[in-house]
One Martini backbone bead per residue (centre of mass of N, CA, C, O) as a GRO file, in nm:
protein
  161
    1MET     BB    1   0.092   0.040   0.027
    2GLY     BB    2   0.060   0.352  -0.061
    3GLY     BB    3   0.206   0.660   0.046
    4ARG     BB    4   0.338   0.876   0.234
    5GLY     BB    5   0.662   0.796   0.198
    6SER     BB    6   0.693   0.507   0.029
    7GLY     BB    7   0.886   0.592  -0.211
    8GLY     BB    8   1.110   0.658  -0.443
    9HIS     BB    9   1.128   0.994  -0.495
   10ASN     BB   10   0.996   1.017  -0.176
   11ARG     BB   11   1.205   0.903   0.000
   12LEU     BB   12   1.299   0.834   0.305
   13SER     BB   13   1.514   0.883   0.533
   14ASP     BB   14   1.673   0.739   0.795
   15ALA     BB   15   1.629   0.968   0.996
   16GLU     BB   16   1.316   0.988   0.958
   17LYS     BB   17   1.257   0.692   1.037
   18LYS     BB   18   1.373   0.709   1.320
   19ARG     BB   19   1.191   0.940   1.422
   20ARG     BB   20   0.918   0.760   1.359
   21GLY     BB   21   0.987   0.438   1.404
   22THR     BB   22   1.040   0.287   1.086
   23PHE     BB   23   1.306   0.152   1.098
   24ARG     BB   24   1.488  -0.066   0.863
   25ALA     BB   25   1.768  -0.237   0.771
   26ASP     BB   26   1.653  -0.376   0.496
   27SER     BB   27   1.559  -0.049   0.403
   28SER     BB   28   1.804   0.108   0.366
   29ASP     BB   29   2.016   0.311   0.196
   30ALA     BB   30   2.244   0.098   0.169
   31VAL     BB   31   2.072  -0.126   0.043
   32TYR     BB   32   1.963   0.038  -0.194
   33ALA     BB   33   2.243   0.105  -0.318
   34GLU     BB   34   2.329  -0.192  -0.355
   35ARG     BB   35   2.106  -0.267  -0.557
   36GLN     BB   36   2.180  -0.054  -0.770
   37ALA     BB   37   2.480  -0.153  -0.812
   38ALA     BB   38   2.397  -0.443  -0.922
   39LYS     BB   39   2.280  -0.317  -1.206
   40VAL     BB   40   2.556  -0.263  -1.293
   41VAL     BB   41   2.744  -0.293  -1.588
   42VAL     BB   42   3.043  -0.483  -1.611
   43GLY     BB   43   3.249  -0.514  -1.898
   44PRO     BB   44   3.405  -0.625  -2.208
   45TRP     BB   45   3.489  -0.367  -2.355
   46LEU     BB   46   3.576  -0.247  -2.656
   47SER     BB   47   3.831  -0.024  -2.806
   48GLU     BB   48   3.786  -0.179  -3.081
   49ILE     BB   49   3.731  -0.281  -3.408
   50PRO     BB   50   3.698  -0.583  -3.521
   51ASP     BB   51   3.702  -0.839  -3.703
   52PRO     BB   52   3.520  -1.050  -3.852
   53GLU     BB   53   3.424  -1.393  -3.815
   54TYR     BB   54   3.352  -1.370  -4.113
   55THR     BB   55   3.344  -1.396  -4.448
   56LEU     BB   56   3.317  -1.095  -4.638
   57ASN     BB   57   3.184  -0.895  -4.845
   58ALA     BB   58   3.104  -0.577  -4.926
   59VAL     BB   59   2.815  -0.588  -4.813
   60GLY     BB   60   2.877  -0.724  -4.537
   61ARG     BB   61   3.098  -0.518  -4.444
   62LYS     BB   62   2.920  -0.270  -4.439
   63LYS     BB   63   2.722  -0.378  -4.224
   64TYR     BB   64   2.930  -0.435  -4.006
   65ASP     BB   65   3.041  -0.144  -3.980
   66GLU     BB   66   2.771  -0.013  -3.904
   67LEU     BB   67   2.709  -0.178  -3.647
   68THR     BB   68   2.981  -0.144  -3.488
   69ARG     BB   69   2.975   0.164  -3.479
   70GLU     BB   70   2.716   0.188  -3.314
   71LEU     BB   71   2.811   0.020  -3.073
   72PHE     BB   72   3.064   0.191  -3.007
   73GLU     BB   73   2.907   0.463  -2.957
   74GLN     BB   74   2.725   0.305  -2.721
   75SER     BB   75   2.906   0.109  -2.551
   76LYS     BB   76   2.836  -0.221  -2.681
   77LEU     BB   77   3.117  -0.352  -2.747
   78THR     BB   78   3.155  -0.699  -2.779
   79LYS     BB   79   3.213  -1.022  -2.846
   80VAL     BB   80   2.910  -1.089  -2.877
   81SER     BB   81   2.833  -0.850  -3.066
   82VAL     BB   82   3.029  -0.929  -3.292
   83THR     BB   83   2.897  -1.199  -3.357
   84ARG     BB   84   2.618  -1.079  -3.426
   85ALA     BB   85   2.712  -0.884  -3.646
   86SER     BB   86   2.826  -1.104  -3.830
   87LEU     BB   87   2.558  -1.253  -3.872
   88VAL     BB   88   2.399  -1.021  -3.992
   89ALA     BB   89   2.596  -0.972  -4.232
   90LEU     BB   90   2.573  -1.256  -4.354
   91LEU     BB   91   2.264  -1.244  -4.403
   92HIS     BB   92   2.267  -0.989  -4.573
   93GLN     BB   93   2.443  -1.112  -4.794
   94LYS     BB   94   2.245  -1.339  -4.866
   95PHE     BB   95   2.003  -1.158  -4.943
   96ASP     BB   96   2.149  -1.013  -5.174
   97HIS     BB   97   2.205  -1.266  -5.345
   98LEU     BB   98   1.910  -1.354  -5.379
   99ALA     BB   99   1.805  -1.090  -5.506
  100ALA     BB  100   1.992  -1.103  -5.758
  101ASN     BB  101   1.840  -1.396  -5.835
  102GLY     BB  102   1.522  -1.372  -5.757
  103LYS     BB  103   1.509  -1.442  -5.454
  104TYR     BB  104   1.410  -1.573  -5.138
  105PRO     BB  105   1.415  -1.592  -4.818
  106SER     BB  106   1.386  -1.770  -4.556
  107ALA     BB  107   1.215  -1.779  -4.266
  108HIS     BB  108   1.452  -1.867  -4.093
  109ASP     BB  109   1.648  -1.640  -4.176
  110VAL     BB  110   1.471  -1.406  -4.087
  111ALA     BB  111   1.450  -1.488  -3.792
  112LYS     BB  112   1.753  -1.484  -3.738
  113PHE     BB  113   1.799  -1.189  -3.812
  114GLN     BB  114   1.600  -1.063  -3.607
  115SER     BB  115   1.728  -1.184  -3.353
  116ALA     BB  116   2.015  -1.068  -3.387
  117LEU     BB  117   1.926  -0.772  -3.401
  118ARG     BB  118   1.790  -0.765  -3.122
  119ASP     BB  119   2.048  -0.854  -2.958
  120LEU     BB  120   2.211  -0.588  -3.012
  121ASP     BB  121   2.060  -0.330  -2.900
  122ILE     BB  122   2.002  -0.093  -3.090
  123ALA     BB  123   1.851   0.185  -2.974
  124GLN     BB  124   1.663   0.109  -2.723
  125ASN     BB  125   1.722   0.396  -2.545
  126ALA     BB  126   1.597   0.587  -2.728
  127GLN     BB  127   1.457   0.888  -2.773
  128VAL     BB  128   1.118   0.946  -2.847
  129THR     BB  129   1.019   1.221  -3.052
  130ALA     BB  130   0.831   1.478  -3.140
  131PRO     BB  131   0.831   1.722  -3.327
  132GLY     BB  132   0.783   2.031  -3.342
  133GLY     BB  133   0.433   2.102  -3.405
  134ALA     BB  134   0.300   1.854  -3.340
  135LYS     BB  135  -0.016   1.742  -3.263
  136ASN     BB  136   0.094   1.446  -3.253
  137LYS     BB  137   0.283   1.149  -3.222
  138PHE     BB  138   0.168   1.052  -3.531
  139ALA     BB  139   0.201   1.273  -3.756
  140ASP     BB  140   0.490   1.191  -3.891
  141CYS     BB  141   0.365   0.891  -3.981
  142GLY     BB  142   0.057   0.946  -4.103
  143PHE     BB  143  -0.153   0.948  -3.823
  144SER     BB  144  -0.335   1.203  -3.756
  145ASN     BB  145  -0.656   1.225  -3.806
  146SER     BB  146  -0.745   1.491  -3.890
  147ARG     BB  147  -0.957   1.716  -4.034
  148ALA     BB  148  -0.719   1.831  -4.229
  149SER     BB  149  -0.680   1.561  -4.337
  150PRO     BB  150  -0.692   1.375  -4.638
  151PHE     BB  151  -0.673   1.137  -4.441
  152ARG     BB  152  -0.834   0.837  -4.325
  153LEU     BB  153  -0.863   0.572  -4.109
  154ARG     BB  154  -1.184   0.611  -4.110
  155ALA     BB  155  -1.462   0.589  -4.254
  156PRO     BB  156  -1.753   0.708  -4.275
  157SER     BB  157  -2.052   0.611  -4.195
  158LYS     BB  158  -2.325   0.469  -4.360
  159THR     BB  159  -2.662   0.530  -4.388
  160ARG     BB  160  -2.949   0.353  -4.432
  161ALA     BB  161  -3.290   0.398  -4.550
   0.00000   0.00000   0.00000
């Protein structure tokens, strides 16, 4: 049950809890700080972009360089992410080869590509904002549905007499 001073951004200090007689050692500021510190990830971040793990042609290498540069700029480049980026680049290379021959990739390859791309976690924490002046958050995507818009998401219903 939440109430005044229940925690979160308005969390009471240990001194205030002691004054009120509600202090518990298992929920003290030290324990809270220790839990927050346990959530910080310290890992083997790479200081430079290594070569891909698979042999790639120009198309695959371009995709690999693009992905690893993004990961490096976001400080997410690890050995695991390099392996995933290599796999995404290899599948991208395969898709390009199939498209050049007029063929489509298998559903399994597409699923593998999407899974590996999702695992890279590129721009997952990016702030998404609507540009200034937009009437609603969907206006720039073409879903404004305002009265001034020439397009309607749902046509007005017609009543039959």
